[in-house]
PDB file of C-alpha atoms in Angstrom:
ATOM      1  CA  MET A  12       2.566  76.903  89.305  1.00 41.00           C
ATOM      2  CA  SER A  13       5.455  76.382  86.846  1.00 43.00           C
ATOM      3  CA  ASN A  14       7.169  73.546  86.726  1.00 45.00           C
ATOM      4  CA  GLU A  15      10.202  75.258  85.039  1.00 45.00           C
ATOM      5  CA  GLN A  16      13.180  74.718  87.326  1.00 44.00           C
ATOM      6  CA  GLN A  17      14.693  77.629  88.878  1.00 44.00           C
ATOM      7  CA  PRO A  18      17.553  79.064  87.787  1.00 44.00           C
ATOM      8  CA  PHE A  19      21.234  78.010  89.053  1.00 42.00           C
ATOM      9  CA  PRO A  20      22.796  80.612  91.206  1.00 44.00           C
ATOM     10  CA  GLU A  21      25.119  82.891  89.488  1.00 46.00           C
ATOM     11  CA  LYS A  22      28.357  81.007  90.123  1.00 44.00           C
ATOM     12  CA  ARG A  23      27.704  78.611  88.653  1.00 47.00           C
ATOM     13  CA  ASN A  24      31.349  77.113  86.426  1.00 80.00           C
ATOM     14  CA  ILE A  25      33.585  74.514  87.617  1.00 92.00           C
ATOM     15  CA  LEU A  26      32.779  71.490  89.904  1.00 94.00           C
ATOM     16  CA  ALA A  27      35.528  69.151  91.060  1.00 94.00           C
ATOM     17  CA  ILE A  28      34.708  65.607  92.283  1.00 95.00           C
ATOM     18  CA  LEU A  29      36.896  64.188  94.803  1.00 95.00           C
ATOM     19  CA  ASN A  30      36.831  60.889  94.109  1.00 94.00           C
ATOM     20  CA  HIS A  31      38.650  59.673  96.483  1.00 94.00           C
ATOM     21  CA  ARG A  32      37.450  55.424  97.346  1.00 91.00           C
ATOM     22  CA  GLY A  33      37.022  55.319  93.697  1.00 91.00           C
ATOM     23  CA  GLU A  34      33.253  54.459  93.820  1.00 90.00           C
ATOM     24  CA  ASN A  35      31.039  54.639  90.391  1.00 91.00           C
ATOM     25  CA  LEU A  36      29.421  57.677  90.474  1.00 90.00           C
ATOM     26  CA  GLY A  37      27.422  56.307  88.164  1.00 90.00           C
ATOM     27  CA  GLY A  38      25.066  59.353  85.794  1.00 92.00           C
ATOM     28  CA  LEU A  39      26.073  61.521  88.769  1.00 93.00           C
ATOM     29  CA  PRO A  40      27.911  63.290  86.198  1.00 93.00           C
ATOM     30  CA  ASP A  41      25.792  63.337  83.708  1.00 94.00           C
ATOM     31  CA  TRP A  42      23.510  65.059  85.506  1.00 94.00           C
ATOM     32  CA  LEU A  43      25.313  67.430  86.716  1.00 93.00           C
ATOM     33  CA  HIS A  44      26.780  68.040  83.365  1.00 92.00           C
ATOM     34  CA  SER A  45      23.080  68.839  81.975  1.00 92.00           C
ATOM     35  CA  GLN A  46      22.754  71.597  84.956  1.00 90.00           C
ATOM     36  CA  GLY A  47      24.905  73.601  84.138  1.00 90.00           C
ATOM     37  CA  TRP A  48      28.534  72.729  85.359  1.00 92.00           C
ATOM     38  CA  GLU A  49      30.882  72.232  84.368  1.00 92.00           C
ATOM     39  CA  VAL A  50      32.298  68.495  85.542  1.00 94.00           C
ATOM     40  CA  ARG A  51      36.096  67.366  86.700  1.00 93.00           C
ATOM     41  CA  VAL A  52      36.822  64.888  88.857  1.00 94.00           C
ATOM     42  CA  SER A  53      39.671  62.999  90.504  1.00 94.00           C
ATOM     43  CA  SER A  54      41.116  60.718  91.902  1.00 92.00           C
ATOM     44  CA  GLY A  55      44.066  60.710  93.504  1.00 92.00           C
ATOM     45  CA  LEU A  56      45.442  62.953  96.940  1.00 93.00           C
ATOM     46  CA  SER A  57      47.244  64.791  94.113  1.00 93.00           C
ATOM     47  CA  GLU A  58      45.153  65.429  91.529  1.00 94.00           C
ATOM     48  CA  SER A  59      43.006  66.716  93.574  1.00 94.00           C
ATOM     49  CA  LYS A  60      45.112  69.248  95.573  1.00 94.00           C
ATOM     50  CA  SER A  61      46.117  70.520  91.710  1.00 93.00           C
ATOM     51  CA  LEU A  62      42.442  70.401  90.575  1.00 92.00           C
ATOM     52  CA  LEU A  63      41.686  72.689  93.974  1.00 93.00           C
ATOM     53  CA  GLN A  64      44.158  74.962  93.124  1.00 91.00           C
ATOM     54  CA  ASN A  65      42.858  75.485  89.797  1.00 86.00           C
ATOM     55  CA  GLU A  66      38.781  78.005  89.096  1.00 85.00           C
ATOM     56  CA  ILE A  67      36.657  75.817  91.030  1.00 91.00           C
ATOM     57  CA  SER A  68      33.510  76.537  92.548  1.00 91.00           C
ATOM     58  CA  ALA A  69      32.376  74.349  94.618  1.00 93.00           C
ATOM     59  CA  ALA A  70      33.558  70.160  95.348  1.00 92.00           C
ATOM     60  CA  ILE A  71      32.117  66.381  95.852  1.00 91.00           C
ATOM     61  CA  LEU A  72      34.414  64.632  97.874  1.00 91.00           C
ATOM     62  CA  LEU A  73      33.445  61.336  98.414  1.00 92.00           C
ATOM     63  CA  PRO A  74      36.374  61.116 101.310  1.00 92.00           C
ATOM     64  CA  LEU A  75      38.575  57.638 102.375  1.00 89.00           C
ATOM     65  CA  THR A  76      38.785  58.811 105.771  1.00 89.00           C
ATOM     66  CA  LEU A  77      36.067  61.832 108.138  1.00 87.00           C
ATOM     67  CA  LYS A  78      39.462  61.940 110.135  1.00 85.00           C
ATOM     68  CA  ARG A  79      40.097  65.667 110.074  1.00 84.00           C
ATOM     69  CA  ASP A  80      43.406  64.824 111.130  1.00 85.00           C
ATOM     70  CA  GLY A  81      45.133  62.401 108.302  1.00 88.00           C
ATOM     71  CA  ILE A  82      46.516  63.025 105.964  1.00 93.00           C
ATOM     72  CA  GLU A  83      43.960  63.658 103.050  1.00 93.00           C
ATOM     73  CA  TRP A  84      41.838  65.986 104.767  1.00 91.00           C
ATOM     74  CA  GLN A  85      44.676  68.600 106.387  1.00 92.00           C
ATOM     75  CA  SER A  86      45.826  68.700 102.301  1.00 94.00           C
ATOM     76  CA  LEU A  87      42.056  69.557 102.078  1.00 93.00           C
ATOM     77  CA  LEU A  88      41.197  72.058 104.658  1.00 91.00           C
ATOM     78  CA  PRO A  89      43.597  74.570 103.411  1.00 92.00           C
ATOM     79  CA  LEU A  90      42.727  74.244 100.027  1.00 93.00           C
ATOM     80  CA  LEU A  91      38.869  74.687 100.386  1.00 92.00           C
ATOM     81  CA  SER A  92      36.003  77.076 102.322  1.00 90.00           C
ATOM     82  CA  PRO A  93      37.093  79.246 104.537  1.00 89.00           C
ATOM     83  CA  HIS A  94      40.479  79.192 103.401  1.00 89.00           C
ATOM     84  CA  HIS A  95      39.451  79.607  99.243  1.00 89.00           C
ATOM     85  CA  ARG A  96      36.398  80.278  97.778  1.00 88.00           C
ATOM     86  CA  ILE A  97      35.340  76.757  97.114  1.00 92.00           C
ATOM     87  CA  PRO A  98      32.361  75.813  99.239  1.00 93.00           C
ATOM     88  CA  TRP A  99      32.325  71.787  99.707  1.00 91.00           C
ATOM     89  CA  LEU A 100      29.996  69.185 100.105  1.00 93.00           C
ATOM     90  CA  VAL A 101      30.798  65.388 101.825  1.00 92.00           C
ATOM     91  CA  ILE A 102      29.309  62.005 100.494  1.00 90.00           C
ATOM     92  CA  PRO A 103      30.632  59.785 103.179  1.00 89.00           C
ATOM     93  CA  TRP A 104      29.783  56.254 102.081  1.00 87.00           C
ATOM     94  CA  LYS A 105      27.314  53.971 103.615  1.00 82.00           C
ATOM     95  CA  ASP A 106      27.486  53.056 107.005  1.00 79.00           C
ATOM     96  CA  ALA A 107      29.865  55.964 107.752  1.00 77.00           C
ATOM     97  CA  VAL A 108      29.649  57.274 111.721  1.00 74.00           C
ATOM     98  CA  VAL A 109      27.192  60.672 111.749  1.00 68.00           C
ATOM     99  CA  GLY A 110      29.013  61.694 114.704  1.00 69.00           C
ATOM    100  CA  SER A 111      32.138  61.671 112.835  1.00 74.00           C
ATOM    101  CA  LEU A 112      30.743  64.049 109.890  1.00 74.00           C
ATOM    102  CA  SER A 113      29.635  66.480 112.588  1.00 73.00           C
ATOM    103  CA  THR A 114      33.581  66.811 114.336  1.00 74.00           C
ATOM    104  CA  LEU A 115      34.200  67.690 110.433  1.00 77.00           C
ATOM    105  CA  LEU A 116      31.470  70.363 109.114  1.00 75.00           C
ATOM    106  CA  ILE A 117      30.918  71.445 113.020  1.00 68.00           C
ATOM    107  CA  GLY A 118      32.764  74.724 114.105  1.00 63.00           C
ATOM    108  CA  SER A 119      35.206  74.596 111.229  1.00 66.00           C
ATOM    109  CA  LEU A 120      33.134  78.066 110.084  1.00 78.00           C
ATOM    110  CA  ALA A 121      33.113  76.455 106.023  1.00 86.00           C
ATOM    111  CA  VAL A 122      30.699  76.826 103.934  1.00 89.00           C
ATOM    112  CA  ALA A 123      29.876  73.226 103.439  1.00 89.00           C
ATOM    113  CA  ASP A 124      27.314  70.222 104.058  1.00 90.00           C
ATOM    114  CA  TRP A 125      26.741  66.506 103.106  1.00 89.00           C
ATOM    115  CA  VAL A 126      24.937  64.135 101.821  1.00 89.00           C
ATOM    116  CA  ILE A 127      24.300  60.272 102.179  1.00 85.00           C
ATOM    117  CA  SER A 128      23.718  58.711  98.748  1.00 86.00           C
ATOM    118  CA  SER A 129      26.151  60.081  95.216  1.00 86.00           C
ATOM    119  CA  GLU A 130      22.518  58.635  93.818  1.00 86.00           C
ATOM    120  CA  SER A 131      20.389  61.375  95.599  1.00 88.00           C
ATOM    121  CA  HIS A 132      20.719  63.540  92.269  1.00 93.00           C
ATOM    122  CA  SER A 133      18.295  66.352  93.776  1.00 91.00           C
ATOM    123  CA  GLU A 134      19.180  66.583  96.795  1.00 93.00           C
ATOM    124  CA  ILE A 135      22.856  66.832  95.519  1.00 93.00           C
ATOM    125  CA  GLY A 136      21.702  70.221  93.669  1.00 91.00           C
ATOM    126  CA  PHE A 137      19.580  71.287  95.996  1.00 92.00           C
ATOM    127  CA  ARG A 138      22.421  71.098  98.432  1.00 91.00           C
ATOM    128  CA  LEU A 139      24.864  72.860  96.064  1.00 92.00           C
ATOM    129  CA  ASP A 140      22.989  75.846  95.661  1.00 91.00           C
ATOM    130  CA  ASN A 141      22.252  76.292  98.876  1.00 91.00           C
ATOM    131  CA  LEU A 142      26.061  76.379  99.311  1.00 92.00           C
ATOM    132  CA  LEU A 143      26.609  78.787  96.381  1.00 90.00           C
ATOM    133  CA  ARG A 144      23.790  80.863  97.469  1.00 90.00           C
ATOM    134  CA  PHE A 145      25.109  81.317 100.237  1.00 89.00           C
ATOM    135  CA  GLU A 146      28.878  81.755  99.753  1.00 88.00           C
ATOM    136  CA  LYS A 147      27.847  84.268  98.149  1.00 87.00           C
ATOM    137  CA  ILE A 148      25.970  86.250 101.308  1.00 88.00           C
ATOM    138  CA  VAL A 149      29.073  85.543 102.987  1.00 86.00           C
ATOM    139  CA  ASP A 150      31.428  86.603 100.210  1.00 84.00           C
ATOM    140  CA  ALA A 151      29.601  89.953 100.398  1.00 84.00           C
ATOM    141  CA  THR A 152      29.429  90.177 104.639  1.00 80.00           C
ATOM    142  CA  ARG A 153      33.166  89.615 104.477  1.00 82.00           C
ATOM    143  CA  GLN A 154      33.380  92.370 101.825  1.00 81.00           C
ATOM    144  CA  HIS A 155      31.353  94.370 104.157  1.00 78.00           C
ATOM    145  CA  THR A 156      33.364  93.613 107.049  1.00 75.00           C
ATOM    146  CA  ASN A 157      36.665  94.790 105.108  1.00 71.00           C
ATOM    147  CA  GLU A 158      35.157  98.248 104.005  1.00 72.00           C
ATOM    148  CA  LEU A 159      34.235  99.205 107.565  1.00 71.00           C
ATOM    149  CA  GLU A 160      37.882  97.993 109.468  1.00 69.00           C
ATOM    150  CA  SER A 161      38.915 100.154 106.364  1.00 66.00           C
ATOM    151  CA  GLN A 162      36.762 102.771 107.917  1.00 69.00           C
ATOM    152  CA  LEU A 163      38.404 102.775 111.124  1.00 79.00           C
ATOM    153  CA  VAL A 164      42.337 102.945 110.295  1.00 83.00           C
ATOM    154  CA  THR A 165      41.448 105.054 106.851  1.00 89.00           C
ATOM    155  CA  ASP A 166      41.683 108.972 106.164  1.00 90.00           C
ATOM    156  CA  HIS A 167      38.682 109.899 104.019  1.00 87.00           C
ATOM    157  CA  LYS A 168      39.802 113.024 101.894  1.00 91.00           C
ATOM    158  CA  THR A 169      43.629 110.821 101.470  1.00 93.00           C
ATOM    159  CA  GLY A 170      43.167 107.503 101.456  1.00 91.00           C
ATOM    160  CA  LEU A 171      46.050 106.884 104.381  1.00 93.00           C
ATOM    161  CA  PHE A 172      46.008 105.595 107.069  1.00 93.00           C
ATOM    162  CA  ASN A 173      44.605 107.419 110.292  1.00 93.00           C
ATOM    163  CA  ASP A 174      45.790 109.198 112.899  1.00 93.00           C
ATOM    164  CA  ARG A 175      44.025 106.055 115.372  1.00 91.00           C
ATOM    165  CA  HIS A 176      45.576 103.760 113.112  1.00 92.00           C
ATOM    166  CA  PHE A 177      48.942 105.583 112.581  1.00 94.00           C
ATOM    167  CA  ARG A 178      49.804 105.870 116.764  1.00 93.00           C
ATOM    168  CA  THR A 179      49.116 101.723 116.704  1.00 92.00           C
ATOM    169  CA  ARG A 180      50.934 101.401 113.866  1.00 93.00           C
ATOM    170  CA  LEU A 181      53.926 102.979 115.810  1.00 95.00           C
ATOM    171  CA  ARG A 182      53.805 101.522 118.796  1.00 94.00           C
ATOM    172  CA  GLU A 183      53.951  98.716 117.361  1.00 94.00           C
ATOM    173  CA  GLU A 184      57.392  98.812 114.940  1.00 94.00           C
ATOM    174  CA  PHE A 185      58.969 100.521 117.464  1.00 94.00           C
ATOM    175  CA  GLU A 186      57.817  98.102 120.263  1.00 92.00           C
ATOM    176  CA  ARG A 187      59.521  95.433 117.496  1.00 91.00           C
ATOM    177  CA  SER A 188      63.016  97.547 117.269  1.00 91.00           C
ATOM    178  CA  THR A 189      63.618  97.740 120.143  1.00 90.00           C
ATOM    179  CA  ARG A 190      63.450  94.014 120.504  1.00 89.00           C
ATOM    180  CA  HIS A 191      64.982  92.852 117.302  1.00 88.00           C
ATOM    181  CA  GLY A 192      67.754  95.791 117.222  1.00 88.00           C
ATOM    182  CA  SER A 193      67.104  97.452 114.550  1.00 90.00           C
ATOM    183  CA  PRO A 194      66.737 101.306 113.608  1.00 91.00           C
ATOM    184  CA  LEU A 195      63.274 102.284 113.530  1.00 94.00           C
ATOM    185  CA  ALA A 196      62.656 105.910 111.735  1.00 94.00           C
ATOM    186  CA  LEU A 197      60.321 108.112 112.299  1.00 96.00           C
ATOM    187  CA  MET A 198      59.511 111.522 109.477  1.00 97.00           C
ATOM    188  CA  LEU A 199      56.559 113.957 110.377  1.00 97.00           C
ATOM    189  CA  LEU A 200      55.793 115.925 106.900  1.00 96.00           C
ATOM    190  CA  ASP A 201      53.854 119.899 107.344  1.00 95.00           C
ATOM    191  CA  LEU A 202      52.754 121.401 104.700  1.00 94.00           C
ATOM    192  CA  ASP A 203      54.067 124.760 103.846  1.00 93.00           C
ATOM    193  CA  ASP A 204      52.009 127.172 103.477  1.00 90.00           C
ATOM    194  CA  PHE A 205      48.800 126.023 103.684  1.00 89.00           C
ATOM    195  CA  LYS A 206      47.022 128.163 104.956  1.00 87.00           C
ATOM    196  CA  ALA A 207      47.172 130.479 101.969  1.00 87.00           C
ATOM    197  CA  ILE A 208      46.002 127.886  98.938  1.00 86.00           C
ATOM    198  CA  ASN A 209      42.864 127.783 101.044  1.00 80.00           C
ATOM    199  CA  ASP A 210      42.360 131.020 101.161  1.00 79.00           C
ATOM    200  CA  ASP A 211      43.886 132.270  97.097  1.00 79.00           C
ATOM    201  CA  ASN A 212      40.892 128.772  96.301  1.00 78.00           C
ATOM    202  CA  THR A 213      38.804 126.837  97.533  1.00 78.00           C
ATOM    203  CA  TYR A 214      38.282 124.531 100.365  1.00 75.00           C
ATOM    204  CA  GLU A 215      37.713 121.728  97.947  1.00 87.00           C
ATOM    205  CA  PHE A 216      40.880 122.861  96.041  1.00 89.00           C
ATOM    206  CA  GLY A 217      43.037 122.061  99.325  1.00 88.00           C
ATOM    207  CA  ASP A 218      41.662 118.262  99.328  1.00 91.00           C
ATOM    208  CA  ILE A 219      43.000 118.210  96.273  1.00 93.00           C
ATOM    209  CA  ALA A 220      46.347 119.701  97.120  1.00 93.00           C
ATOM    210  CA  LEU A 221      46.181 117.260 100.660  1.00 94.00           C
ATOM    211  CA  LYS A 222      44.984 113.821  97.772  1.00 94.00           C
ATOM    212  CA  THR A 223      48.690 114.850  96.056  1.00 95.00           C
ATOM    213  CA  VAL A 224      50.931 114.990  98.882  1.00 95.00           C
ATOM    214  CA  ALA A 225      49.195 111.554  98.952  1.00 95.00           C
ATOM    215  CA  ASN A 226      49.872 110.360  95.911  1.00 94.00           C
ATOM    216  CA  VAL A 227      53.614 111.743  96.061  1.00 95.00           C
ATOM    217  CA  LEU A 228      53.788 110.323  99.178  1.00 94.00           C
ATOM    218  CA  ARG A 229      53.385 106.872  98.299  1.00 91.00           C
ATOM    219  CA  GLU A 230      55.207 107.292  95.345  1.00 91.00           C
ATOM    220  CA  SER A 231      58.302 108.416  97.842  1.00 89.00           C
ATOM    221  CA  VAL A 232      58.308 105.318  99.491  1.00 89.00           C
ATOM    222  CA  ARG A 233      58.864 100.798 100.355  1.00 90.00           C
ATOM    223  CA  ASN A 234      55.547  98.532 100.555  1.00 89.00           C
ATOM    224  CA  ILE A 235      56.766  97.602 104.322  1.00 92.00           C
ATOM    225  CA  ASP A 236      56.562 101.775 105.301  1.00 94.00           C
ATOM    226  CA  ILE A 237      53.245 103.499 106.665  1.00 94.00           C
ATOM    227  CA  ALA A 238      52.059 106.423 105.649  1.00 95.00           C
ATOM    228  CA  ALA A 239      49.390 108.439 107.729  1.00 95.00           C
ATOM    229  CA  ARG A 240      47.679 112.089 107.811  1.00 95.00           C
ATOM    230  CA  ILE A 241      47.482 112.763 111.079  1.00 94.00           C
ATOM    231  CA  GLY A 242      45.857 115.919 111.180  1.00 90.00           C
ATOM    232  CA  GLY A 243      44.897 118.725 109.085  1.00 89.00           C
ATOM    233  CA  ASP A 244      48.039 119.219 107.089  1.00 93.00           C
ATOM    234  CA  GLU A 245      49.773 116.792 108.966  1.00 95.00           C
ATOM    235  CA  PHE A 246      51.103 113.896 107.666  1.00 97.00           C
ATOM    236  CA  ALA A 247      54.055 111.473 108.541  1.00 96.00           C
ATOM    237  CA  LEU A 248      55.320 108.168 107.309  1.00 97.00           C
ATOM    238  CA  ILE A 249      56.780 105.186 109.711  1.00 96.00           C
ATOM    239  CA  LEU A 250      60.240 103.909 108.040  1.00 95.00           C
ATOM    240  CA  PRO A 251      61.074 100.771 110.165  1.00 94.00           C
ATOM    241  CA  THR A 252      64.748  99.088 109.515  1.00 92.00           C
ATOM    242  CA  THR A 253      66.234 102.294 108.320  1.00 92.00           C
ATOM    243  CA  THR A 254      68.837 105.291 109.477  1.00 91.00           C
ATOM    244  CA  ILE A 255      68.881 108.476 109.633  1.00 90.00           C
ATOM    245  CA  GLU A 256      71.029 108.858 107.114  1.00 91.00           C
ATOM    246  CA  GLU A 257      68.351 106.775 105.070  1.00 93.00           C
ATOM    247  CA  ALA A 258      65.669 109.017 106.135  1.00 93.00           C
ATOM    248  CA  LEU A 259      67.005 111.469 104.901  1.00 93.00           C
ATOM    249  CA  MET A 260      66.754 110.682 101.831  1.00 93.00           C
ATOM    250  CA  VAL A 261      63.736 109.874 101.149  1.00 94.00           C
ATOM    251  CA  ALA A 262      63.025 113.519 102.724  1.00 94.00           C
ATOM    252  CA  LYS A 263      65.090 114.863  99.938  1.00 94.00           C
ATOM    253  CA  ARG A 264      63.548 112.581  97.225  1.00 93.00           C
ATOM    254  CA  PHE A 265      59.796 112.951  98.696  1.00 95.00           C
ATOM    255  CA  GLN A 266      60.176 117.016  98.310  1.00 94.00           C
ATOM    256  CA  ASP A 267      62.341 116.927  94.537  1.00 93.00           C
ATOM    257  CA  SER A 268      59.102 114.939  93.896  1.00 94.00           C
ATOM    258  CA  LEU A 269      56.382 117.409  95.057  1.00 94.00           C
ATOM    259  CA  HIS A 270      58.078 120.275  94.030  1.00 93.00           C
ATOM    260  CA  LYS A 271      57.345 117.853  90.293  1.00 94.00           C
ATOM    261  CA  ASN A 272      53.897 117.520  91.073  1.00 93.00           C
ATOM    262  CA  PRO A 273      52.101 120.966  91.990  1.00 92.00           C
ATOM    263  CA  ALA A 274      47.506 120.734  93.652  1.00 91.00           C
ATOM    264  CA  VAL A 275      45.823 120.825  89.756  1.00 90.00           C
ATOM    265  CA  GLU A 276      41.912 121.874  89.437  1.00 85.00           C
ATOM    266  CA  ASP A 277      41.735 123.268  85.274  1.00 82.00           C
ATOM    267  CA  SER A 278      43.063 126.915  85.806  1.00 80.00           C
ATOM    268  CA  ASP A 279      44.293 126.797  89.248  1.00 82.00           C
ATOM    269  CA  ILE A 280      48.105 125.637  89.821  1.00 86.00           C
ATOM    270  CA  ALA A 281      49.172 125.925  94.037  1.00 88.00           C
ATOM    271  CA  GLN A 282      53.143 124.485  94.055  1.00 91.00           C
ATOM    272  CA  LEU A 283      52.695 122.655  96.953  1.00 94.00           C
ATOM    273  CA  ARG A 284      56.737 122.836  99.487  1.00 94.00           C
ATOM    274  CA  ALA A 285      55.933 120.890 103.324  1.00 95.00           C
ATOM    275  CA  SER A 286      58.662 120.400 106.204  1.00 95.00           C
ATOM    276  CA  VAL A 287      60.272 118.255 107.857  1.00 96.00           C
ATOM    277  CA  GLY A 288      61.170 116.374 111.278  1.00 96.00           C
ATOM    278  CA  ILE A 289      63.017 113.359 111.958  1.00 96.00           C
ATOM    279  CA  ALA A 290      63.611 111.672 115.130  1.00 94.00           C
ATOM    280  CA  THR A 291      65.215 107.491 114.729  1.00 92.00           C
ATOM    281  CA  THR A 292      66.149 104.479 117.591  1.00 88.00           C
ATOM    282  CA  ASN A 293      69.472 104.479 118.913  1.00 70.00           C
ATOM    283  CA  LYS A 294      71.062 103.529 121.655  1.00 59.00           C
ATOM    284  CA  PHE A 295      70.831 107.583 122.820  1.00 53.00           C
ATOM    285  CA  GLY A 296      67.441 107.088 121.509  1.00 52.00           C
ATOM    286  CA  GLY A 297      63.817 107.446 123.180  1.00 58.00           C
ATOM    287  CA  ARG A 298      62.376 104.991 126.402  1.00 76.00           C
ATOM    288  CA  ASP A 299      58.502 104.856 123.643  1.00 88.00           C
ATOM    289  CA  SER A 300      56.842 105.177 120.699  1.00 92.00           C
ATOM    290  CA  ARG A 301      56.056 108.889 122.634  1.00 92.00           C
ATOM    291  CA  GLN A 302      59.077 110.023 123.063  1.00 91.00           C
ATOM    292  CA  LEU A 303      59.855 109.714 119.588  1.00 93.00           C
ATOM    293  CA  PHE A 304      57.048 111.591 117.884  1.00 95.00           C
ATOM    294  CA  LEU A 305      57.761 114.199 120.415  1.00 94.00           C
ATOM    295  CA  GLN A 306      61.202 113.868 119.125  1.00 93.00           C
ATOM    296  CA  ALA A 307      60.423 114.374 115.403  1.00 95.00           C
ATOM    297  CA  ASN A 308      57.956 116.572 116.110  1.00 95.00           C
ATOM    298  CA  GLU A 309      60.996 119.183 117.383  1.00 94.00           C
ATOM    299  CA  ALA A 310      63.022 118.457 114.413  1.00 95.00           C
ATOM    300  CA  LEU A 311      59.301 120.074 112.877  1.00 95.00           C
ATOM    301  CA  LYS A 312      59.190 123.073 114.431  1.00 94.00           C
ATOM    302  CA  VAL A 313      62.746 124.125 113.610  1.00 93.00           C
ATOM    303  CA  SER A 314      62.963 123.347 109.808  1.00 93.00           C
ATOM    304  CA  LYS A 315      59.664 125.361 109.529  1.00 91.00           C
ATOM    305  CA  GLN A 316      61.422 128.306 112.198  1.00 89.00           C
ATOM    306  CA  TYR A 317      64.362 127.984 109.823  1.00 87.00           C
ATOM    307  CA  GLY A 318      62.516 129.079 106.330  1.00 84.00           C
ATOM    308  CA  LYS A 319      59.815 126.425 105.662  1.00 86.00           C
ATOM    309  CA  ASN A 320      60.750 123.444 102.524  1.00 91.00           C
ATOM    310  CA  ARG A 321      64.300 122.471 104.754  1.00 93.00           C
ATOM    311  CA  ILE A 322      65.308 118.968 106.544  1.00 95.00           C
ATOM    312  CA  ALA A 323      66.060 119.177 110.013  1.00 94.00           C
ATOM    313  CA  PHE A 324      66.172 115.503 112.320  1.00 93.00           C
ATOM    314  CA  TYR A 325      66.562 115.182 116.032  1.00 91.00           C
ATOM    315  CA  ASP A 326      70.748 114.242 116.646  1.00 84.00           C
ATOM    316  CA  PRO A 327      69.513 111.826 120.509  1.00 78.00           C
ATOM    317  CA  SER A 328      73.556 111.637 121.339  1.00 77.00           C
ATOM    318  CA  THR A 329      73.704 116.018 121.696  1.00 80.00           C
ATOM    319  CA  ARG A 330      70.256 116.656 122.179  1.00 81.00           C
ATOM    320  CA  GLN A 331      70.059 118.843 119.195  1.00 86.00           C
ATOM    321  CA  VAL A 332      68.139 119.394 115.897  1.00 88.00           C
ATOM    322  CA  ILE A 333      69.902 119.747 113.285  1.00 89.00           C
ATOM    323  CA  CYS A 334      69.095 121.971 110.343  1.00 81.00           C
ATOM    324  CA  HIS A 335      70.775 122.249 106.657  1.00 61.00           C
ATOM    325  CA  GLY A 336      73.854 122.901 108.340  1.00 44.00           C
ATOM    326  CA  ALA A 337      72.314 124.730 111.510  1.00 46.00           C
ATOM    327  CA  THR A 338      71.698 124.182 115.130  1.00 46.00           C
ATOM    328  CA  ASN A 339      69.073 124.540 117.982  1.00 49.00           C
ATOM    329  CA  LYS A 340      69.424 123.187 121.707  1.00 48.00           C
ATOM    330  CA  VAL A 341      66.725 121.032 122.371  1.00 47.00           C
ATOM    331  CA  GLU A 342      66.798 120.075 125.628  1.00 44.00           C
TER     332      GLU A 342
END
């Protein structure tokens, strides 16, 4: 059997030693350096906080106290695992109460451990290796979870939110608008003549058209706006704190940009047009998010009836849909 030391985990870079007790570390820093670590030592709380805000891979703590609610730990914990990707190892003082360590570590979801003495170099190295390996597993699990969550709310063809997430967010934004008395606009968009695009080309080209609409939509809105694909060629945009006048400007900007960005694949080119229907909340507005959606959908129908590539909006005060100078009574 080979006596060669096993390679350290790939994520072995900078190690912070927070020596708040000012203990004599003996040969520990040099030993850690010989094991591949770049070691940095701090002695005060302010210095330690500054150190942890840099690119630290792991931390060894020699704390003044093991009380989680003290100023020392209240300052350090937000900078360590699980809040940040810095696993940590505690070295308590001689005769420290083990129960205090349990209170500090158990149930925190942190990637953390403890060792009895700073003189146990091999034990410290072993536990640091385990922490780094476990942190790598936790990070991979976290990324996988995020990917699964993203799949639950994302439309796979366009990368926009899907219909399910859109309806959840619409309810939330409607409730927020009602609670704070702020305006909310809902815009529904329908890609005109999408069937003809598919029939004249391929379904793959149809997907390119959908992605083009999605990209233009992203570029036409703010970070707080919520864009979604809610059907085959249907899209939706939730515009918080937006009046009808502002929503009309957004719709016009979107249509102008869409006109300048055709769907393209090799020699195939398709000019894209979209009909838009808008509804907003005000004192005459809908009772709930469902009614707001129905009003926007009614406006969308009218915009298509009046020639497509139009913008129509529902006026709740008159119960009419207005589309480029034409009106249509909605009962």
